[in-house]
Amino acid sequence: MLSVAHIYGIFQNSLTYDDVHINFTCEEWALLDASQKRLYKDVMLETYSNLTAIGYKWEDHNIEEHCQRFRRRGRHKRSRTEERPYECKQCGKAFSHRCYLHNHERRHTGEKPYECNQCGKAFANRSHLNIHKRCHTGEKPYSCNHCGKAFSQQSHLNIHKRIHTGEKPYQCNQCEKAFTDYTHLRRHAIIHTGVKPYECNQCGKAFSKHGSLQTHKRTHTGEKPYQCNHCGKAFADYSYVKLHERTHTGEKPYECKQCGKAFSQRSHLQIHKRTHTGEKPYECKQCYKTFANCSALKIHDRTHTGVKPYECDQCGKAFSHHNSLQTHKRTHTGEKPYQCNECGKAFAKHSGLQSHKRTHTGEKPYECKQCGKAFSQWSHLKIHKRTHI
C-alpha cells in the first residue's frame, strides 16, 4: 500500500495517476475472483484518498468520478453492514472510520484548516477547498451532454440535468409544490411558517430569507454589483444577470413538451403552457375578465383606473401601454418600420400594414349582419352601419 508521504514524493517528481494505477482489460477483470477484485478496489480507493489528501490535480475527471462512486458505494454498504465504533462526544453521531469522525467534529469546533491561498477563505475539508479553487481558475470539468453547459461540481450538473428531464424529486408536504434540489425546498418551506425575521431598517419591509433582504436593500442604495460580461449591463440580483445573459447566448433551456417551443425563463414556459390548457387564473375584480398572466391583468386594470404611466417626452401625451407610447413616438420621428412587400408602402403601425395588405388580397373580413355587405376595415363597417339607422 502506498503511504501519503510516499505518494507525495512520487507526485513531486511529476508522475501521474496512471503511473501508480493498474488497469485491467475486460477479459483480465473477468479472470479475477471476488477477493482479488475487492483487493484491487481497496488499493485503488486508498491511492485515490492519498492523492486527494495532497491536493492532486486530476486531469481525467472520469477517473476521479469513478473513484468517488466506488467510495460512496463502499460507504453505503458499510452503513448497512458494519459497526460504527467512532462516536462524536458532542452529539452522539457514530461513524465507521475515525477520519469521518474527525471531519464531523469540525462542525462543532468550527475548525477550518484548509485555506485558499488566493482569497484566504477557509474550509473544514480539503475536498471543499479543491472545489472552491475552481472559482478562481474558472475550471468547469462537468459538462451537460444535452446542452453543453459546464459546471465546477458534479452535484450542480446533476441538479441542472433535471431542467431537461423535468424531474422534481423534492416535494413540499404542505402545498405539494416540487423542486429540483433540496435547498430550494428548504427555502420554500419558510413561506408556510409566515416567519419573516429579516427586516429592512430603512422601510420596514420584512423577508423570510436573508438573501432577499440583501437584494431588497439595493433598491435603496441603487447598488448593482452583478454585471453582464457581454454588454456590461448591471443588475442588483445575480439571478437577473444570469437570465439576461441568455439574450446574448440564445440559450432556451425550458421546452414545451406539447409543441416544442423553447424559452429562456421557466416563468415564460409556464405562461405559454396556458395557451394549450386554456387556463386563465388571473381575474379582474371589476369586470371579471380573466387573463393567462399577471402582467396582462395589470395592463387591463388601467382601462378601469385610467392610469397612463407612459408619457411622451416630446408632447406630454400619456398612454396606458408601453408599446402604445413606442408607436406614438413614430409620429414625431417619422419612422415607418412596417413595409408592404408588394408595393413598398411603409407604415408606423403593424395594424396599418395589415389593413393595407387587404387592398392587394381583396380580403374583406368585416361583414354587415343586416345587409351582408363586407369591408376590408372595421372603421368602414362602422360608417356603413349608420345607413341602417
mmCIF file of C-alpha atoms in Angstrom:
data_model
loop_
_atom_site.group_PDB
_atom_site.id
_atom_site.type_symbol
_atom_site.label_atom_id
_atom_site.label_comp_id
_atom_site.label_asym_id
_atom_site.label_seq_id
_atom_site.Cartn_x
_atom_site.Cartn_y
_atom_site.Cartn_z
ATOM 1 C CA MET A 1 0.000 0.000 0.000
ATOM 2 C CA LEU A 2 1.335 3.467 -0.862
ATOM 3 C CA SER A 3 1.582 5.890 2.086
ATOM 4 C CA VAL A 4 0.635 9.575 1.840
ATOM 5 C CA ALA A 5 4.272 10.584 2.276
ATOM 6 C CA HIS A 6 5.409 8.185 -0.444
ATOM 7 C CA ILE A 7 2.658 9.325 -2.805
ATOM 8 C CA TYR A 8 3.560 12.951 -2.157
ATOM 9 C CA GLY A 9 7.188 12.206 -3.047
ATOM 10 C CA ILE A 10 6.182 10.447 -6.252
ATOM 11 C CA PHE A 11 3.946 13.279 -7.458
ATOM 12 C CA GLN A 12 6.548 15.888 -6.619
ATOM 13 C CA ASN A 13 8.514 14.226 -9.443
ATOM 14 C CA SER A 14 5.625 14.878 -11.889
ATOM 15 C CA LEU A 15 4.295 11.304 -12.162
ATOM 16 C CA THR A 16 0.600 10.830 -12.912
ATOM 17 C CA TYR A 17 -2.216 8.656 -11.589
ATOM 18 C CA ASP A 18 -1.585 6.206 -14.438
ATOM 19 C CA ASP A 19 1.955 5.605 -13.137
ATOM 20 C CA VAL A 20 0.666 4.117 -9.867
ATOM 21 C CA HIS A 21 -2.598 2.642 -11.155
ATOM 22 C CA ILE A 22 -3.036 -0.869 -12.574
ATOM 23 C CA ASN A 23 -5.547 -1.011 -15.405
ATOM 24 C CA PHE A 24 -7.306 -4.266 -16.336
ATOM 25 C CA THR A 25 -8.935 -5.142 -19.641
ATOM 26 C CA CYS A 26 -12.478 -6.585 -19.520
ATOM 27 C CA GLU A 27 -11.058 -10.061 -20.207
ATOM 28 C CA GLU A 28 -8.447 -9.764 -17.427
ATOM 29 C CA TRP A 29 -11.025 -8.450 -14.950
ATOM 30 C CA ALA A 30 -13.308 -11.430 -15.643
ATOM 31 C CA LEU A 31 -10.495 -13.830 -14.628
ATOM 32 C CA LEU A 32 -10.148 -12.306 -11.140
ATOM 33 C CA ASP A 33 -12.020 -13.908 -8.235
ATOM 34 C CA ALA A 34 -14.121 -11.888 -5.763
ATOM 35 C CA SER A 35 -11.316 -11.454 -3.196
ATOM 36 C CA GLN A 36 -8.884 -10.199 -5.877
ATOM 37 C CA LYS A 37 -11.453 -7.683 -7.128
ATOM 38 C CA ARG A 38 -12.030 -6.447 -3.559
ATOM 39 C CA LEU A 39 -8.277 -6.060 -3.037
ATOM 40 C CA TYR A 40 -7.946 -4.075 -6.285
ATOM 41 C CA LYS A 41 -10.788 -1.740 -5.290
ATOM 42 C CA ASP A 42 -9.304 -1.233 -1.805
ATOM 43 C CA VAL A 43 -5.881 -0.357 -3.256
ATOM 44 C CA MET A 44 -7.423 1.966 -5.846
ATOM 45 C CA LEU A 45 -9.517 3.779 -3.215
ATOM 46 C CA GLU A 46 -6.537 4.079 -0.859
ATOM 47 C CA THR A 47 -4.473 5.583 -3.687
ATOM 48 C CA TYR A 48 -7.332 7.956 -4.563
ATOM 49 C CA SER A 49 -7.689 9.057 -0.910
ATOM 50 C CA ASN A 50 -3.946 9.703 -0.641
ATOM 51 C CA LEU A 51 -3.887 11.711 -3.868
ATOM 52 C CA THR A 52 -6.879 13.761 -2.744
ATOM 53 C CA ALA A 53 -5.212 14.389 0.629
ATOM 54 C CA ILE A 54 -2.167 16.004 -1.026
ATOM 55 C CA GLY A 55 -4.341 18.086 -3.376
ATOM 56 C CA TYR A 56 -3.501 16.179 -6.592
ATOM 57 C CA LYS A 57 -4.949 17.893 -9.724
ATOM 58 C CA TRP A 58 -6.955 15.325 -11.693
ATOM 59 C CA GLU A 59 -6.519 15.586 -15.446
ATOM 60 C CA ASP A 60 -9.098 12.886 -16.217
ATOM 61 C CA HIS A 61 -12.236 13.725 -14.248
ATOM 62 C CA ASN A 62 -13.850 10.463 -15.365
ATOM 63 C CA ILE A 63 -11.285 8.602 -13.240
ATOM 64 C CA GLU A 64 -11.933 10.938 -10.313
ATOM 65 C CA GLU A 65 -15.703 10.446 -10.557
ATOM 66 C CA HIS A 66 -15.201 6.660 -10.921
ATOM 67 C CA CYS A 67 -13.210 6.591 -7.661
ATOM 68 C CA GLN A 68 -15.785 8.758 -5.905
ATOM 69 C CA ARG A 69 -18.546 6.359 -6.975
ATOM 70 C CA PHE A 70 -16.658 3.386 -5.519
ATOM 71 C CA ARG A 71 -16.105 5.310 -2.288
ATOM 72 C CA ARG A 72 -19.780 6.313 -1.992
ATOM 73 C CA ARG A 73 -20.874 2.732 -2.698
ATOM 74 C CA GLY A 74 -18.456 1.451 -0.066
ATOM 75 C CA ARG A 75 -19.783 3.910 2.499
ATOM 76 C CA HIS A 76 -23.356 2.900 1.722
ATOM 77 C CA LYS A 77 -22.570 -0.811 2.192
ATOM 78 C CA ARG A 78 -20.724 -0.152 5.457
ATOM 79 C CA SER A 79 -23.613 1.924 6.754
ATOM 80 C CA ARG A 80 -25.830 -1.151 6.421
ATOM 81 C CA THR A 81 -23.458 -3.969 7.391
ATOM 82 C CA GLU A 82 -20.575 -2.628 9.538
ATOM 83 C CA GLU A 83 -20.312 -1.314 13.048
ATOM 84 C CA ARG A 84 -19.801 2.365 13.747
ATOM 85 C CA PRO A 85 -17.393 2.369 16.686
ATOM 86 C CA TYR A 86 -16.342 6.045 16.432
ATOM 87 C CA GLU A 87 -18.860 8.224 18.234
ATOM 88 C CA CYS A 88 -18.993 12.013 18.467
ATOM 89 C CA LYS A 89 -18.887 13.046 22.146
ATOM 90 C CA GLN A 90 -20.927 16.171 21.480
ATOM 91 C CA CYS A 91 -23.925 14.916 19.505
ATOM 92 C CA GLY A 92 -23.630 11.109 19.667
ATOM 93 C CA LYS A 93 -23.451 10.549 15.901
ATOM 94 C CA ALA A 94 -21.404 7.431 15.078
ATOM 95 C CA PHE A 95 -19.032 6.688 12.198
ATOM 96 C CA SER A 96 -17.399 3.611 10.685
ATOM 97 C CA HIS A 97 -13.999 5.334 10.256
ATOM 98 C CA ARG A 98 -12.017 7.606 12.557
ATOM 99 C CA CYS A 99 -11.276 10.064 9.697
ATOM 100 C CA TYR A 100 -15.032 10.567 9.135
ATOM 101 C CA LEU A 101 -15.421 11.369 12.837
ATOM 102 C CA HIS A 102 -12.570 13.926 12.656
ATOM 103 C CA ASN A 103 -14.213 15.641 9.676
ATOM 104 C CA HIS A 104 -17.547 15.699 11.503
ATOM 105 C CA GLU A 105 -16.054 17.113 14.728
ATOM 106 C CA ARG A 106 -15.021 20.256 12.853
ATOM 107 C CA ARG A 107 -18.722 21.152 12.580
ATOM 108 C CA HIS A 108 -18.747 21.557 16.355
ATOM 109 C CA THR A 109 -15.329 23.176 16.771
ATOM 110 C CA GLY A 110 -15.602 25.439 13.725
ATOM 111 C CA GLU A 111 -12.058 24.434 12.752
ATOM 112 C CA LYS A 112 -11.230 25.131 9.101
ATOM 113 C CA PRO A 113 -7.625 24.059 8.493
ATOM 114 C CA TYR A 114 -7.690 24.187 4.686
ATOM 115 C CA GLU A 115 -7.196 27.739 3.437
ATOM 116 C CA CYS A 116 -7.343 29.088 -0.129
ATOM 117 C CA ASN A 117 -4.011 30.735 -0.964
ATOM 118 C CA GLN A 118 -5.736 33.169 -3.340
ATOM 119 C CA CYS A 119 -8.547 34.673 -1.274
ATOM 120 C CA GLY A 120 -7.938 33.324 2.231
ATOM 121 C CA LYS A 121 -11.296 31.547 2.537
ATOM 122 C CA ALA A 122 -11.014 28.500 4.800
ATOM 123 C CA PHE A 123 -12.714 25.096 4.727
ATOM 124 C CA ALA A 124 -13.194 22.147 7.063
ATOM 125 C CA ASN A 125 -12.415 19.593 4.315
ATOM 126 C CA ARG A 126 -9.722 19.552 1.652
ATOM 127 C CA SER A 127 -12.226 18.380 -0.960
ATOM 128 C CA HIS A 128 -14.301 21.529 -0.343
ATOM 129 C CA LEU A 129 -11.174 23.648 -0.808
ATOM 130 C CA ASN A 130 -10.396 21.920 -4.115
ATOM 131 C CA ILE A 131 -13.942 22.608 -5.346
ATOM 132 C CA HIS A 132 -13.681 26.249 -4.209
ATOM 133 C CA LYS A 133 -10.410 26.756 -6.117
ATOM 134 C CA ARG A 134 -12.352 26.307 -9.350
ATOM 135 C CA CYS A 135 -13.978 29.708 -8.642
ATOM 136 C CA HIS A 136 -10.562 31.254 -9.265
ATOM 137 C CA THR A 137 -9.397 29.009 -12.109
ATOM 138 C CA GLY A 138 -12.759 29.004 -13.896
ATOM 139 C CA GLU A 139 -12.421 25.243 -14.317
ATOM 140 C CA LYS A 140 -15.745 23.525 -15.079
ATOM 141 C CA PRO A 141 -14.998 19.863 -15.707
ATOM 142 C CA TYR A 142 -18.572 18.556 -15.546
ATOM 143 C CA SER A 143 -20.451 19.132 -18.796
ATOM 144 C CA CYS A 144 -24.134 18.549 -19.662
ATOM 145 C CA ASN A 145 -24.411 16.143 -22.594
ATOM 146 C CA HIS A 146 -27.774 17.689 -23.525
ATOM 147 C CA CYS A 147 -26.947 21.399 -23.886
ATOM 148 C CA GLY A 148 -23.181 21.564 -23.275
ATOM 149 C CA LYS A 149 -23.397 23.793 -20.187
ATOM 150 C CA ALA A 150 -20.474 23.144 -17.840
ATOM 151 C CA PHE A 151 -20.219 23.142 -14.038
ATOM 152 C CA SER A 152 -17.495 23.152 -11.415
ATOM 153 C CA GLN A 153 -19.215 20.449 -9.344
ATOM 154 C CA GLN A 154 -20.809 17.112 -10.238
ATOM 155 C CA SER A 155 -23.730 17.849 -7.882
ATOM 156 C CA HIS A 156 -24.506 21.093 -9.746
ATOM 157 C CA LEU A 157 -24.564 19.179 -13.048
ATOM 158 C CA ASN A 158 -26.946 16.596 -11.566
ATOM 159 C CA ILE A 159 -29.336 19.365 -10.450
ATOM 160 C CA HIS A 160 -29.057 21.107 -13.853
ATOM 161 C CA LYS A 161 -29.939 17.903 -15.736
ATOM 162 C CA ARG A 162 -33.362 17.992 -14.111
ATOM 163 C CA ILE A 163 -34.160 21.097 -16.195
ATOM 164 C CA HIS A 164 -34.084 18.825 -19.247
ATOM 165 C CA THR A 165 -35.775 15.788 -17.664
ATOM 166 C CA GLY A 166 -38.373 17.809 -15.746
ATOM 167 C CA GLU A 167 -37.605 15.750 -12.633
ATOM 168 C CA LYS A 168 -38.506 17.440 -9.333
ATOM 169 C CA PRO A 169 -37.849 14.907 -6.576
ATOM 170 C CA TYR A 170 -38.245 17.267 -3.603
ATOM 171 C CA GLN A 171 -41.890 17.983 -2.808
ATOM 172 C CA CYS A 172 -43.373 20.331 -0.216
ATOM 173 C CA ASN A 173 -45.659 18.377 2.137
ATOM 174 C CA GLN A 174 -47.919 21.404 2.642
ATOM 175 C CA CYS A 175 -48.692 22.638 -0.883
ATOM 176 C CA GLU A 176 -47.186 19.790 -2.969
ATOM 177 C CA LYS A 177 -45.003 22.200 -4.937
ATOM 178 C CA ALA A 178 -41.947 20.303 -6.204
ATOM 179 C CA PHE A 179 -38.326 21.363 -6.644
ATOM 180 C CA THR A 180 -35.235 20.163 -8.477
ATOM 181 C CA ASP A 181 -32.990 20.344 -5.394
ATOM 182 C CA TYR A 182 -33.346 20.148 -1.626
ATOM 183 C CA THR A 183 -32.046 23.652 -0.841
ATOM 184 C CA HIS A 184 -34.845 25.221 -2.912
ATOM 185 C CA LEU A 185 -37.402 23.141 -0.998
ATOM 186 C CA ARG A 186 -35.978 24.306 2.350
ATOM 187 C CA ARG A 187 -36.144 27.958 1.272
ATOM 188 C CA HIS A 188 -39.709 27.477 0.046
ATOM 189 C CA ALA A 189 -40.846 25.800 3.305
ATOM 190 C CA ILE A 190 -40.288 29.078 5.200
ATOM 191 C CA ILE A 191 -43.197 30.624 3.222
ATOM 192 C CA HIS A 192 -45.675 28.367 5.051
ATOM 193 C CA THR A 193 -44.416 29.335 8.513
ATOM 194 C CA GLY A 194 -45.116 33.015 7.808
ATOM 195 C CA VAL A 195 -41.935 33.912 9.673
ATOM 196 C CA LYS A 196 -40.089 36.907 8.220
ATOM 197 C CA PRO A 197 -37.165 37.552 10.555
ATOM 198 C CA TYR A 198 -35.155 39.770 8.199
ATOM 199 C CA GLU A 199 -36.381 43.377 8.278
ATOM 200 C CA CYS A 200 -35.168 46.348 6.233
ATOM 201 C CA ASN A 201 -34.018 49.119 8.595
ATOM 202 C CA GLN A 202 -34.952 51.768 6.019
ATOM 203 C CA CYS A 203 -38.535 50.955 5.063
ATOM 204 C CA GLY A 204 -39.508 48.187 7.495
ATOM 205 C CA LYS A 205 -40.289 45.601 4.822
ATOM 206 C CA ALA A 206 -39.638 42.074 6.128
ATOM 207 C CA PHE A 207 -38.346 38.963 4.370
ATOM 208 C CA SER A 208 -38.198 35.249 5.085
ATOM 209 C CA LYS A 209 -34.669 34.943 3.624
ATOM 210 C CA HIS A 210 -31.538 36.938 4.401
ATOM 211 C CA GLY A 211 -30.571 36.936 0.710
ATOM 212 C CA SER A 212 -33.910 38.523 -0.214
ATOM 213 C CA LEU A 213 -33.284 41.320 2.291
ATOM 214 C CA GLN A 214 -29.804 41.960 0.864
ATOM 215 C CA THR A 215 -31.231 42.177 -2.663
ATOM 216 C CA HIS A 216 -34.043 44.478 -1.468
ATOM 217 C CA LYS A 217 -31.596 46.883 0.216
ATOM 218 C CA ARG A 218 -30.126 47.606 -3.208
ATOM 219 C CA THR A 219 -33.414 49.280 -4.196
ATOM 220 C CA HIS A 220 -32.460 51.937 -1.615
ATOM 221 C CA THR A 221 -28.734 52.141 -2.363
ATOM 222 C CA GLY A 222 -29.013 51.739 -6.152
ATOM 223 C CA GLU A 223 -26.162 49.224 -5.989
ATOM 224 C CA LYS A 224 -25.940 46.850 -8.960
ATOM 225 C CA PRO A 225 -22.945 44.586 -8.315
ATOM 226 C CA TYR A 226 -23.669 41.922 -10.945
ATOM 227 C CA GLN A 227 -22.517 42.885 -14.427
ATOM 228 C CA CYS A 228 -23.146 41.162 -17.755
ATOM 229 C CA ASN A 229 -19.789 40.174 -19.226
ATOM 230 C CA HIS A 230 -21.222 40.548 -22.748
ATOM 231 C CA CYS A 231 -22.629 44.094 -22.732
ATOM 232 C CA GLY A 232 -21.735 45.486 -19.307
ATOM 233 C CA LYS A 233 -25.341 45.967 -18.154
ATOM 234 C CA ALA A 234 -25.530 45.806 -14.347
ATOM 235 C CA PHE A 235 -28.107 44.163 -12.082
ATOM 236 C CA ALA A 236 -28.994 44.184 -8.395
ATOM 237 C CA ASP A 237 -29.608 40.423 -8.285
ATOM 238 C CA TYR A 238 -27.316 37.638 -9.511
ATOM 239 C CA SER A 239 -30.272 35.649 -10.871
ATOM 240 C CA TYR A 240 -31.283 38.619 -13.059
ATOM 241 C CA VAL A 241 -27.872 38.789 -14.730
ATOM 242 C CA LYS A 242 -27.983 35.033 -15.453
ATOM 243 C CA LEU A 243 -31.402 35.431 -17.099
ATOM 244 C CA HIS A 244 -30.212 38.485 -19.037
ATOM 245 C CA GLU A 245 -27.128 36.686 -20.368
ATOM 246 C CA ARG A 246 -29.415 34.297 -22.224
ATOM 247 C CA THR A 247 -30.400 37.200 -24.502
ATOM 248 C CA HIS A 248 -26.782 37.075 -25.718
ATOM 249 C CA THR A 249 -26.224 33.309 -25.729
ATOM 250 C CA GLY A 250 -29.661 32.452 -27.115
ATOM 251 C CA GLU A 251 -29.932 29.690 -24.519
ATOM 252 C CA LYS A 252 -33.517 28.467 -24.050
ATOM 253 C CA PRO A 253 -33.414 25.536 -21.634
ATOM 254 C CA TYR A 254 -37.166 25.380 -20.895
ATOM 255 C CA GLU A 255 -39.017 23.496 -23.623
ATOM 256 C CA CYS A 256 -42.744 22.917 -24.036
ATOM 257 C CA LYS A 257 -43.421 19.174 -24.261
ATOM 258 C CA GLN A 258 -46.554 19.745 -26.337
ATOM 259 C CA CYS A 259 -45.300 21.940 -29.178
ATOM 260 C CA GLY A 260 -41.515 22.031 -28.707
ATOM 261 C CA LYS A 261 -41.305 25.816 -28.292
ATOM 262 C CA ALA A 262 -38.411 26.781 -26.009
ATOM 263 C CA PHE A 263 -37.977 29.643 -23.547
ATOM 264 C CA SER A 264 -35.129 31.305 -21.688
ATOM 265 C CA GLN A 265 -37.118 31.542 -18.434
ATOM 266 C CA ARG A 266 -39.191 28.941 -16.596
ATOM 267 C CA SER A 267 -41.938 31.517 -15.880
ATOM 268 C CA HIS A 268 -42.323 32.184 -19.615
ATOM 269 C CA LEU A 269 -42.792 28.458 -20.231
ATOM 270 C CA GLN A 270 -45.466 28.287 -17.502
ATOM 271 C CA ILE A 271 -47.364 31.184 -19.121
ATOM 272 C CA HIS A 272 -47.014 29.596 -22.578
ATOM 273 C CA LYS A 273 -48.435 26.268 -21.364
ATOM 274 C CA ARG A 274 -51.716 28.060 -20.693
ATOM 275 C CA THR A 275 -52.159 28.571 -24.446
ATOM 276 C CA HIS A 276 -52.578 24.776 -24.599
ATOM 277 C CA THR A 277 -54.656 24.321 -21.438
ATOM 278 C CA GLY A 278 -56.751 27.488 -21.843
ATOM 279 C CA GLU A 279 -56.148 28.288 -18.175
ATOM 280 C CA LYS A 280 -56.650 31.952 -17.210
ATOM 281 C CA PRO A 281 -56.063 32.182 -13.448
ATOM 282 C CA TYR A 282 -55.872 35.997 -13.160
ATOM 283 C CA GLU A 283 -59.291 37.647 -12.872
ATOM 284 C CA CYS A 284 -60.197 41.336 -12.990
ATOM 285 C CA LYS A 285 -62.089 42.252 -9.803
ATOM 286 C CA GLN A 286 -64.138 44.893 -11.613
ATOM 287 C CA CYS A 287 -65.363 43.198 -14.802
ATOM 288 C CA TYR A 288 -64.333 39.570 -14.104
ATOM 289 C CA LYS A 289 -62.406 39.253 -17.350
ATOM 290 C CA THR A 290 -59.676 36.609 -16.982
ATOM 291 C CA PHE A 291 -56.083 36.502 -18.170
ATOM 292 C CA ALA A 292 -53.333 33.917 -18.590
ATOM 293 C CA ASN A 293 -50.668 36.027 -16.859
ATOM 294 C CA CYS A 294 -50.433 38.666 -14.148
ATOM 295 C CA SER A 295 -48.849 41.360 -16.352
ATOM 296 C CA ALA A 296 -51.773 41.195 -18.815
ATOM 297 C CA LEU A 297 -54.189 41.701 -15.903
ATOM 298 C CA LYS A 298 -52.208 44.727 -14.651
ATOM 299 C CA ILE A 299 -52.332 46.330 -18.111
ATOM 300 C CA HIS A 300 -56.076 45.619 -18.347
ATOM 301 C CA ASP A 301 -56.707 47.206 -14.910
ATOM 302 C CA ARG A 302 -55.674 50.561 -16.395
ATOM 303 C CA THR A 303 -58.823 50.577 -18.538
ATOM 304 C CA HIS A 304 -60.745 50.888 -15.247
ATOM 305 C CA THR A 305 -58.374 53.142 -13.294
ATOM 306 C CA GLY A 306 -57.442 55.417 -16.199
ATOM 307 C CA VAL A 307 -53.774 55.240 -15.163
ATOM 308 C CA LYS A 308 -51.436 56.172 -18.017
ATOM 309 C CA PRO A 309 -47.872 55.799 -16.719
ATOM 310 C CA TYR A 310 -46.094 56.065 -20.086
ATOM 311 C CA GLU A 311 -45.654 59.693 -21.126
ATOM 312 C CA CYS A 312 -44.171 61.076 -24.350
ATOM 313 C CA ASP A 313 -41.201 63.317 -23.506
ATOM 314 C CA GLN A 314 -41.851 65.432 -26.613
ATOM 315 C CA CYS A 315 -45.537 66.331 -26.410
ATOM 316 C CA GLY A 316 -46.612 65.067 -22.970
ATOM 317 C CA LYS A 317 -49.282 62.684 -24.262
ATOM 318 C CA ALA A 318 -49.670 59.696 -21.913
ATOM 319 C CA PHE A 319 -50.511 56.039 -22.571
ATOM 320 C CA SER A 320 -51.572 53.012 -20.550
ATOM 321 C CA HIS A 321 -49.312 50.644 -22.558
ATOM 322 C CA HIS A 322 -45.590 50.949 -23.172
ATOM 323 C CA ASN A 323 -45.927 49.700 -26.767
ATOM 324 C CA SER A 324 -48.608 52.365 -27.424
ATOM 325 C CA LEU A 325 -46.066 55.015 -26.420
ATOM 326 C CA GLN A 326 -43.454 53.479 -28.740
ATOM 327 C CA THR A 327 -45.933 53.577 -31.650
ATOM 328 C CA HIS A 328 -46.884 57.191 -30.839
ATOM 329 C CA LYS A 329 -43.240 58.323 -30.829
ATOM 330 C CA ARG A 330 -43.088 57.477 -34.531
ATOM 331 C CA THR A 331 -45.434 60.413 -35.231
ATOM 332 C CA HIS A 332 -42.538 62.625 -34.088
ATOM 333 C CA THR A 333 -39.672 60.686 -35.673
ATOM 334 C CA GLY A 334 -41.493 59.787 -38.904
ATOM 335 C CA GLU A 335 -40.248 56.207 -38.558
ATOM 336 C CA LYS A 336 -42.267 53.638 -40.521
ATOM 337 C CA PRO A 337 -40.754 50.218 -39.878
ATOM 338 C CA TYR A 338 -43.572 48.101 -41.370
ATOM 339 C CA GLN A 339 -43.276 47.850 -45.162
ATOM 340 C CA CYS A 340 -45.578 46.185 -47.679
ATOM 341 C CA ASN A 341 -43.658 43.523 -49.606
ATOM 342 C CA GLU A 342 -45.872 44.027 -52.679
ATOM 343 C CA CYS A 343 -45.813 47.788 -53.295
ATOM 344 C CA GLY A 344 -43.196 49.025 -50.816
ATOM 345 C CA LYS A 345 -45.532 51.364 -48.929
ATOM 346 C CA ALA A 346 -44.456 51.777 -45.288
ATOM 347 C CA PHE A 347 -46.445 52.218 -42.076
ATOM 348 C CA ALA A 348 -45.795 53.306 -38.494
ATOM 349 C CA LYS A 349 -48.079 50.591 -37.079
ATOM 350 C CA HIS A 350 -48.229 46.883 -37.785
ATOM 351 C CA SER A 351 -52.043 47.070 -37.826
ATOM 352 C CA GLY A 352 -51.812 49.748 -40.550
ATOM 353 C CA LEU A 353 -49.770 47.382 -42.715
ATOM 354 C CA GLN A 354 -52.254 44.527 -42.147
ATOM 355 C CA SER A 355 -55.189 46.753 -43.251
ATOM 356 C CA HIS A 356 -53.258 47.932 -46.305
ATOM 357 C CA LYS A 357 -52.430 44.386 -47.443
ATOM 358 C CA ARG A 358 -56.143 43.755 -47.958
ATOM 359 C CA THR A 359 -56.108 46.234 -50.852
ATOM 360 C CA HIS A 360 -53.859 43.711 -52.614
ATOM 361 C CA THR A 361 -55.572 40.491 -51.486
ATOM 362 C CA GLY A 362 -59.160 41.784 -51.766
ATOM 363 C CA GLU A 363 -59.947 40.289 -48.352
ATOM 364 C CA LYS A 364 -63.000 41.818 -46.616
ATOM 365 C CA PRO A 365 -63.344 40.213 -43.197
ATOM 366 C CA TYR A 366 -65.816 42.735 -41.683
ATOM 367 C CA GLU A 367 -69.391 41.939 -42.740
ATOM 368 C CA CYS A 368 -72.615 43.825 -42.027
ATOM 369 C CA LYS A 369 -75.078 41.495 -40.284
ATOM 370 C CA GLN A 370 -78.063 43.410 -41.690
ATOM 371 C CA CYS A 371 -77.312 43.516 -45.419
ATOM 372 C CA GLY A 372 -74.293 41.241 -45.855
ATOM 373 C CA LYS A 373 -72.032 43.915 -47.352
ATOM 374 C CA ALA A 374 -68.368 43.313 -46.465
ATOM 375 C CA PHE A 375 -65.455 45.681 -45.835
ATOM 376 C CA SER A 376 -61.685 45.447 -45.600
ATOM 377 C CA GLN A 377 -61.529 47.669 -42.493
ATOM 378 C CA TRP A 378 -63.514 47.759 -39.247
ATOM 379 C CA SER A 379 -63.845 51.557 -39.397
ATOM 380 C CA HIS A 380 -65.521 51.319 -42.831
ATOM 381 C CA LEU A 381 -68.067 48.840 -41.467
ATOM 382 C CA LYS A 382 -68.892 51.197 -38.573
ATOM 383 C CA ILE A 383 -69.527 54.077 -41.021
ATOM 384 C CA HIS A 384 -71.708 51.814 -43.196
ATOM 385 C CA LYS A 385 -73.869 50.707 -40.234
ATOM 386 C CA ARG A 386 -75.138 54.281 -39.892
ATOM 387 C CA THR A 387 -77.016 53.888 -43.207
ATOM 388 C CA HIS A 388 -79.290 51.357 -41.477
ATOM 389 C CA ILE A 389 -80.147 53.646 -38.563
#
